[in-house]
PDB file of C-alpha atoms in Angstrom:
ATOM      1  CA  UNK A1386    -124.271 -95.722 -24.031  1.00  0.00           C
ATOM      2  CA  UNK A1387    -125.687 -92.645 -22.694  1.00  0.00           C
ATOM      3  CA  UNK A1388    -122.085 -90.895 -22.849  1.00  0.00           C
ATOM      4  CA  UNK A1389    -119.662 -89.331 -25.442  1.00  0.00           C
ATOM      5  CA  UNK A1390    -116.535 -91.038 -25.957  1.00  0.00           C
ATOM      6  CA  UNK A1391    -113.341 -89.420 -28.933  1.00  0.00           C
ATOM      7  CA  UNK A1392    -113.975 -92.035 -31.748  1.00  0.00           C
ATOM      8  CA  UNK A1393    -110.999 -92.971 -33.842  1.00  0.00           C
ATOM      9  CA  UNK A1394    -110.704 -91.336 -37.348  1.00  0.00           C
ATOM     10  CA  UNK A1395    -111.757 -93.453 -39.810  1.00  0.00           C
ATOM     11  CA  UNK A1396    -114.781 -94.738 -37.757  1.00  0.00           C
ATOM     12  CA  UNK A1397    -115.477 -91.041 -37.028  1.00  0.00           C
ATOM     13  CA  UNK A1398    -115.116 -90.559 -40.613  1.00  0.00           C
ATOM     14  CA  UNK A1399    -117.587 -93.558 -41.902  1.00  0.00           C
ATOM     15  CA  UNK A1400    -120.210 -91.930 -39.016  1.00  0.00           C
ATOM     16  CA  UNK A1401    -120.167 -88.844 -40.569  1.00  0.00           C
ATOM     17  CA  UNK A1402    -120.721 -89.914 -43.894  1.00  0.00           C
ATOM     18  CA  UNK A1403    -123.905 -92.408 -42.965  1.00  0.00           C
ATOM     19  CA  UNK A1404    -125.078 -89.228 -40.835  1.00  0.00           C
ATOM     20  CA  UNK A1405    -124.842 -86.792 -44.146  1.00  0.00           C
ATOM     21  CA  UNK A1406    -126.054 -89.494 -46.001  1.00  0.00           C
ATOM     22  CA  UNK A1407    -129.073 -89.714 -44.445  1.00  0.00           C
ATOM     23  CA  UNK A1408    -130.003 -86.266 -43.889  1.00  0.00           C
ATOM     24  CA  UNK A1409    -132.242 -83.896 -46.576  1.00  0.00           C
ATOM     25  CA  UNK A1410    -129.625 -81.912 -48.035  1.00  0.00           C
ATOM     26  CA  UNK A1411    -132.041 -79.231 -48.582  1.00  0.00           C
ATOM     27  CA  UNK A1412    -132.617 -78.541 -44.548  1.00  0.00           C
ATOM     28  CA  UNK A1413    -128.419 -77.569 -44.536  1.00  0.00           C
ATOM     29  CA  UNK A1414    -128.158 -74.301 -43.474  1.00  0.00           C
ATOM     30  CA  UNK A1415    -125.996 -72.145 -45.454  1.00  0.00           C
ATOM     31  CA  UNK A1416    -121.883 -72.251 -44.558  1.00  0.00           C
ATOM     32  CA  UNK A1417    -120.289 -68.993 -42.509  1.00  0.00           C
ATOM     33  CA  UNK A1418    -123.491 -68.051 -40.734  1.00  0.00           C
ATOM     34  CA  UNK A1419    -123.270 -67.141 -37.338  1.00  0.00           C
ATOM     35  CA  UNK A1420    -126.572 -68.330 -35.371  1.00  0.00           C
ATOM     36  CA  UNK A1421    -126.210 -67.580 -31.305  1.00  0.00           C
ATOM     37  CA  UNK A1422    -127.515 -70.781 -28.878  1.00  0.00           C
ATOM     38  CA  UNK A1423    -127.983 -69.338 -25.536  1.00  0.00           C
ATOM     39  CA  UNK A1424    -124.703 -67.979 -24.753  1.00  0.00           C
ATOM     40  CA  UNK A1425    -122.598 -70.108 -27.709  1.00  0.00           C
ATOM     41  CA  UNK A1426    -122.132 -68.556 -30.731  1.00  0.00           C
ATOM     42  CA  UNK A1427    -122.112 -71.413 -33.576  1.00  0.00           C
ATOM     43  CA  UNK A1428    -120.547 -71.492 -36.925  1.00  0.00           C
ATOM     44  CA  UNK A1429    -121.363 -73.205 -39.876  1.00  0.00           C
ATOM     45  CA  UNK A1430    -124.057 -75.361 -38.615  1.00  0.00           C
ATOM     46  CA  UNK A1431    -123.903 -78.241 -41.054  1.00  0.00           C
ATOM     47  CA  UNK A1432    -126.531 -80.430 -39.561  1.00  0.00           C
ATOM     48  CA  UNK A1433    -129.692 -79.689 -37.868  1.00  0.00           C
ATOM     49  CA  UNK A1434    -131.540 -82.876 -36.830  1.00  0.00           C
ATOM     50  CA  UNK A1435    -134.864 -82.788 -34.808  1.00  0.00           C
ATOM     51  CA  UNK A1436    -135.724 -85.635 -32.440  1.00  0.00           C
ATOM     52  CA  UNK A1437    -139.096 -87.018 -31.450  1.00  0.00           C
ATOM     53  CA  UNK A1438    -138.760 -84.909 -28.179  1.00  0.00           C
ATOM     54  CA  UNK A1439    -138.587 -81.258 -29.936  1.00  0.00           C
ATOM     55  CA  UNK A1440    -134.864 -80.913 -29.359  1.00  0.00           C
ATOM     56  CA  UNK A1441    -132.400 -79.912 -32.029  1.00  0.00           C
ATOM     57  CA  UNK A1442    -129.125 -82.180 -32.832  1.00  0.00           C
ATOM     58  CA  UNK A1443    -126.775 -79.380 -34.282  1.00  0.00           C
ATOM     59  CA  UNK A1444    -123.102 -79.479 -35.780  1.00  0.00           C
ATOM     60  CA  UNK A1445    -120.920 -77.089 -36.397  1.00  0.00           C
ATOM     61  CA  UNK A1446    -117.921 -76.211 -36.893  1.00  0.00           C
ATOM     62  CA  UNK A1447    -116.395 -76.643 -33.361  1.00  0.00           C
ATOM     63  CA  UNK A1448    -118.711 -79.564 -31.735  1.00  0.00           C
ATOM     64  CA  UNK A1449    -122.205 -81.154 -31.494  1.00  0.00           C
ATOM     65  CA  UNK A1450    -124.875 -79.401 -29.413  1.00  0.00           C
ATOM     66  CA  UNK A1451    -128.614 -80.031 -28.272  1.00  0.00           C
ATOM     67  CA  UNK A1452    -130.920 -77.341 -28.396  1.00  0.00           C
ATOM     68  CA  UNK A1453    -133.822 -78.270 -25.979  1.00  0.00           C
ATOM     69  CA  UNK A1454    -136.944 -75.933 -26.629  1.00  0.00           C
ATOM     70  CA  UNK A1455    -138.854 -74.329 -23.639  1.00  0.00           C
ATOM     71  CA  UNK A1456    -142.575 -76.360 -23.827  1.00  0.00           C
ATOM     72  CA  UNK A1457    -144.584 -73.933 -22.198  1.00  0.00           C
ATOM     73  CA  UNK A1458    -144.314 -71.584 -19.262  1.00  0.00           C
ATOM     74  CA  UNK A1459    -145.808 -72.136 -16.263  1.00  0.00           C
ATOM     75  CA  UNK A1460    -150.041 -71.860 -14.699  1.00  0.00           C
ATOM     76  CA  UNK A1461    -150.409 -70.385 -11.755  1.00  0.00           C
ATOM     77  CA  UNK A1462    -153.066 -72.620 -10.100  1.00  0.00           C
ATOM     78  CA  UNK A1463    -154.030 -70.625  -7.007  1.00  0.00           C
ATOM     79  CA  UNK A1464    -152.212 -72.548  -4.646  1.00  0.00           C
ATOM     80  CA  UNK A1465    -150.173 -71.902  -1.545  1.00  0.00           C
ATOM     81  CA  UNK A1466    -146.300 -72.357  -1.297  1.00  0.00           C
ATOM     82  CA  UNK A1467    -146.143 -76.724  -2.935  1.00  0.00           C
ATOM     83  CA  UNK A1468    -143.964 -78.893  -0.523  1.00  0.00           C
ATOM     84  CA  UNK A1469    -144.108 -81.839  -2.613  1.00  0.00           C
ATOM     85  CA  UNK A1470    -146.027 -82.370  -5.991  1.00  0.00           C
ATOM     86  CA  UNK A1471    -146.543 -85.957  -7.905  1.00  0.00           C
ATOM     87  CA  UNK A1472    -148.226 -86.898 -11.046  1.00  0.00           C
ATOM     88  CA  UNK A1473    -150.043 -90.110 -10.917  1.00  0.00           C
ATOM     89  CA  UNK A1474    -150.530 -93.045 -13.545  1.00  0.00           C
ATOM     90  CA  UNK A1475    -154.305 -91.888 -14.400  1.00  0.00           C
ATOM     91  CA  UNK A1476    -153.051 -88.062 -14.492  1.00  0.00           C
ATOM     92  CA  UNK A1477    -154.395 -86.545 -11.399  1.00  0.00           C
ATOM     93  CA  UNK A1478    -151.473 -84.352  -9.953  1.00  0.00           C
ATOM     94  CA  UNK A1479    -151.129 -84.768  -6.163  1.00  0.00           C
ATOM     95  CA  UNK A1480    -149.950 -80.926  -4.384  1.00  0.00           C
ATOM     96  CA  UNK A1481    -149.317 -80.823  -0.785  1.00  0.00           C
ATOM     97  CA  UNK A1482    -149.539 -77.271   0.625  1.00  0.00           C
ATOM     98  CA  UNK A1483    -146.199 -76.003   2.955  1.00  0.00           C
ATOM     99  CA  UNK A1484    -148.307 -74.748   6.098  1.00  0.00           C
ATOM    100  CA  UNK A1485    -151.381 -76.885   5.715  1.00  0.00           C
ATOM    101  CA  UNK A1486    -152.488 -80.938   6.212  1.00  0.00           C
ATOM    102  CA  UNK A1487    -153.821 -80.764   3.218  1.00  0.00           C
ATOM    103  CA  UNK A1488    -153.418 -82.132  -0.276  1.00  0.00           C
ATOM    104  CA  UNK A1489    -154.980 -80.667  -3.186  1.00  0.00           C
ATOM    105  CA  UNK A1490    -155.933 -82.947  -6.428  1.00  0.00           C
ATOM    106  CA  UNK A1491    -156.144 -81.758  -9.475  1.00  0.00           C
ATOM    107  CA  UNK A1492    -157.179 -83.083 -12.827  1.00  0.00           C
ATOM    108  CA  UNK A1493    -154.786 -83.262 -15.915  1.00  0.00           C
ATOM    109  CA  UNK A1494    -156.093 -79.621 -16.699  1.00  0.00           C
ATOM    110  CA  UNK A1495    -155.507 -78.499 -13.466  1.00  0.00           C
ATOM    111  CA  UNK A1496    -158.789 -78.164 -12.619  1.00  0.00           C
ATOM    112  CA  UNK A1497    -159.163 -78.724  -8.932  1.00  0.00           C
ATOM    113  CA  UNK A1498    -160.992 -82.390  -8.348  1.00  0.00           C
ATOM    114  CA  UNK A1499    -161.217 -82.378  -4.157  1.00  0.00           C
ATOM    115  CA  UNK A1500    -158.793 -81.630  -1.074  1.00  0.00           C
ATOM    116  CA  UNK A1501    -157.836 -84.143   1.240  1.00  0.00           C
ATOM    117  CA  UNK A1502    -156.709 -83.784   4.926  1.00  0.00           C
ATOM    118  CA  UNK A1503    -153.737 -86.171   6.334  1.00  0.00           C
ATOM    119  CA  UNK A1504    -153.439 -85.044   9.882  1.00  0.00           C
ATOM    120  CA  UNK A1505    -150.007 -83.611   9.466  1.00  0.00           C
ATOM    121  CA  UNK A1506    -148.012 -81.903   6.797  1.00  0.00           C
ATOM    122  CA  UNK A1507    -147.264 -84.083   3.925  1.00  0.00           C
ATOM    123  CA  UNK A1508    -143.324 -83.740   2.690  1.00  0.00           C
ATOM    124  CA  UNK A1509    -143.810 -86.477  -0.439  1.00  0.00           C
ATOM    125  CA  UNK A1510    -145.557 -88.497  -2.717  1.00  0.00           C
ATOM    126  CA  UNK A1511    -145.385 -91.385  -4.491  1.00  0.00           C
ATOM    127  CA  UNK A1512    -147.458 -93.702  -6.500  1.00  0.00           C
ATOM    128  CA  UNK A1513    -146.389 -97.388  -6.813  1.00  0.00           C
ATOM    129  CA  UNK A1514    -147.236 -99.679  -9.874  1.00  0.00           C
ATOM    130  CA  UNK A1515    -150.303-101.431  -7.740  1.00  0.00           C
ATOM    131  CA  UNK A1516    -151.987 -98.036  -7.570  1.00  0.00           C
ATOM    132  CA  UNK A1517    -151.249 -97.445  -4.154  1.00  0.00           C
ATOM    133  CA  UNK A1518    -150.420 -94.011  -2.775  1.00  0.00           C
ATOM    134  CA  UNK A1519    -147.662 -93.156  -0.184  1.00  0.00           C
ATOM    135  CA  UNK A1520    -147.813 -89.851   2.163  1.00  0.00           C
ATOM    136  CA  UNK A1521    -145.067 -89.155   4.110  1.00  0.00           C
ATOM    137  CA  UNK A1522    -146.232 -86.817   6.756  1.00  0.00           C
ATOM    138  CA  UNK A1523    -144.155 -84.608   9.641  1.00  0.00           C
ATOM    139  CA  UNK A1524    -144.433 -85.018  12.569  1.00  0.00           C
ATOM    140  CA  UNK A1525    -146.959 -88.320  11.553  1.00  0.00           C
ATOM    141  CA  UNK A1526    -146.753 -91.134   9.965  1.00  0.00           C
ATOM    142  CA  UNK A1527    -146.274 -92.980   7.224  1.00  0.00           C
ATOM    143  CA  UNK A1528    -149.476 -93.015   5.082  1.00  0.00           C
ATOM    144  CA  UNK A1529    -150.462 -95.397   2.263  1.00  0.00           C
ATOM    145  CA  UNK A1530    -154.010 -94.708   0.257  1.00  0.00           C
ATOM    146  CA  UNK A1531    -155.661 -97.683  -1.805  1.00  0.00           C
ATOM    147  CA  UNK A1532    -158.833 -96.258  -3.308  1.00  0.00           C
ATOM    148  CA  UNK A1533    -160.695 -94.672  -0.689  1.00  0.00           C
ATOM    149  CA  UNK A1534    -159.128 -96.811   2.167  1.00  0.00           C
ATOM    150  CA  UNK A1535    -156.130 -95.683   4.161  1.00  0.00           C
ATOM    151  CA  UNK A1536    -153.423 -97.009   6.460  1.00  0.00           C
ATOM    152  CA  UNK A1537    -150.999 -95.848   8.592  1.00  0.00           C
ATOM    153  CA  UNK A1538    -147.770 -96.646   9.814  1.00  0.00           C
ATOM    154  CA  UNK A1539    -146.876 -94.366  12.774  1.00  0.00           C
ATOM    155  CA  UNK A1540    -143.628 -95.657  13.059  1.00  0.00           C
ATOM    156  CA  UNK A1541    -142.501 -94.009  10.565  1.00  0.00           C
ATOM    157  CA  UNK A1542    -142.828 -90.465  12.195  1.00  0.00           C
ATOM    158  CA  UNK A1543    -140.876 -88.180   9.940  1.00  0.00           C
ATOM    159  CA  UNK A1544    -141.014 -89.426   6.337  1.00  0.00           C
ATOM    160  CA  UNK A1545    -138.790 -86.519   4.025  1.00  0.00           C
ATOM    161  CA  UNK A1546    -138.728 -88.422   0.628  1.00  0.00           C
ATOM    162  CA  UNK A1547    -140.448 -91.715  -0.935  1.00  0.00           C
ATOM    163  CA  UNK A1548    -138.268 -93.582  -3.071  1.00  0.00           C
ATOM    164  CA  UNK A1549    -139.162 -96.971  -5.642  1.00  0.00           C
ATOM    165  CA  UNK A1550    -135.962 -98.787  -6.577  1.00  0.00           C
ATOM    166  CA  UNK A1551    -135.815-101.212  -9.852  1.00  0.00           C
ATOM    167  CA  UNK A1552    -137.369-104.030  -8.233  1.00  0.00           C
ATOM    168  CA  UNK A1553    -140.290-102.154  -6.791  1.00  0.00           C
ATOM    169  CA  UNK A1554    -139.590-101.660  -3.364  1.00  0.00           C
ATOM    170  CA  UNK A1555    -140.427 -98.816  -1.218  1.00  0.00           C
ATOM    171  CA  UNK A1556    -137.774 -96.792   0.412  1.00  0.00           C
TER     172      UNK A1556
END
């Protein structure tokens, strides 16, 4: 349900017991051992379960927690100040400069493919499911890409954000 709700006692009691159940009683970490999460300080961590994302399910004493690892840190990729950045469905990463018309592609490594020039400053990005490419650009236009073709709608002078809603449509 995407939310924690207070479950009544005995159903909180049968969870528990499936949960235990079903965990390798050799992973439980030792009762009254401190182990510090960030700025919490947990005790008796009875239950340590790793998802298929990397993060850590823990119990203790006082609550459940999720522990979500750091991945990696950051690349610096030699580029000016980003204004708006999107990944697209074959992995090319879209970055539009702050003071320049440009957009800068890179590759999935972040090795830079080609620049491209849009006539104004570009202030989003988004890729819908057909493939297409939308620029918002200010002052401009609104700019959609298919392949190597473009179009533009300069009616749309001052485009901030690019939005898909559940059925698709452009916003």
């Amino acid at each position: 349900t995407c939310r924690f709700d207070t479950l009544p006692e005995a159903q909180k009691e049968l969870l528990q017991k499936r949960l235990y159940a079903s965990h390798n009683p050799n992973q439980i970490i030792p009762k009254e051992k401190y182990t510090q999460l960030g700025n919490l300080q947990l005790l008796n961590i009875r239950y340590d379960y790793p998802d298929k994302d990397g993060n850590h399910w823990l119990i203790d004493d006082h609550g459940l927690y999720i522990a979500t690892p750091i991945i990696s840190r950051g690349q610096h990729i030699g580029q000016e100040e980003v204004r708006a950045m999107s990944r697209m469905s074959n992995g090319e990463i879209w970055a539009a400069q702050r003071c320049s018309n440009h957009v800068a592609v890179y590759d999935s490594t972040l090795r830079l493919i080609r620049t491209e020039d849009f006539g104004a400053p570009v202030y989003c990005i988004q890729e819908t499911e057909n493939g297409h490419i939308w620029l918002g650009t200010k002052p401009g236009a609104l700019i959609e890409r298919n392949g190597t073709k473009r179009q533009t709608y300069p009616s749309v002078r001052n485009a901030y954000d690019i939005l898909l809603d559940k059925q698709g449509r452009l916003w």
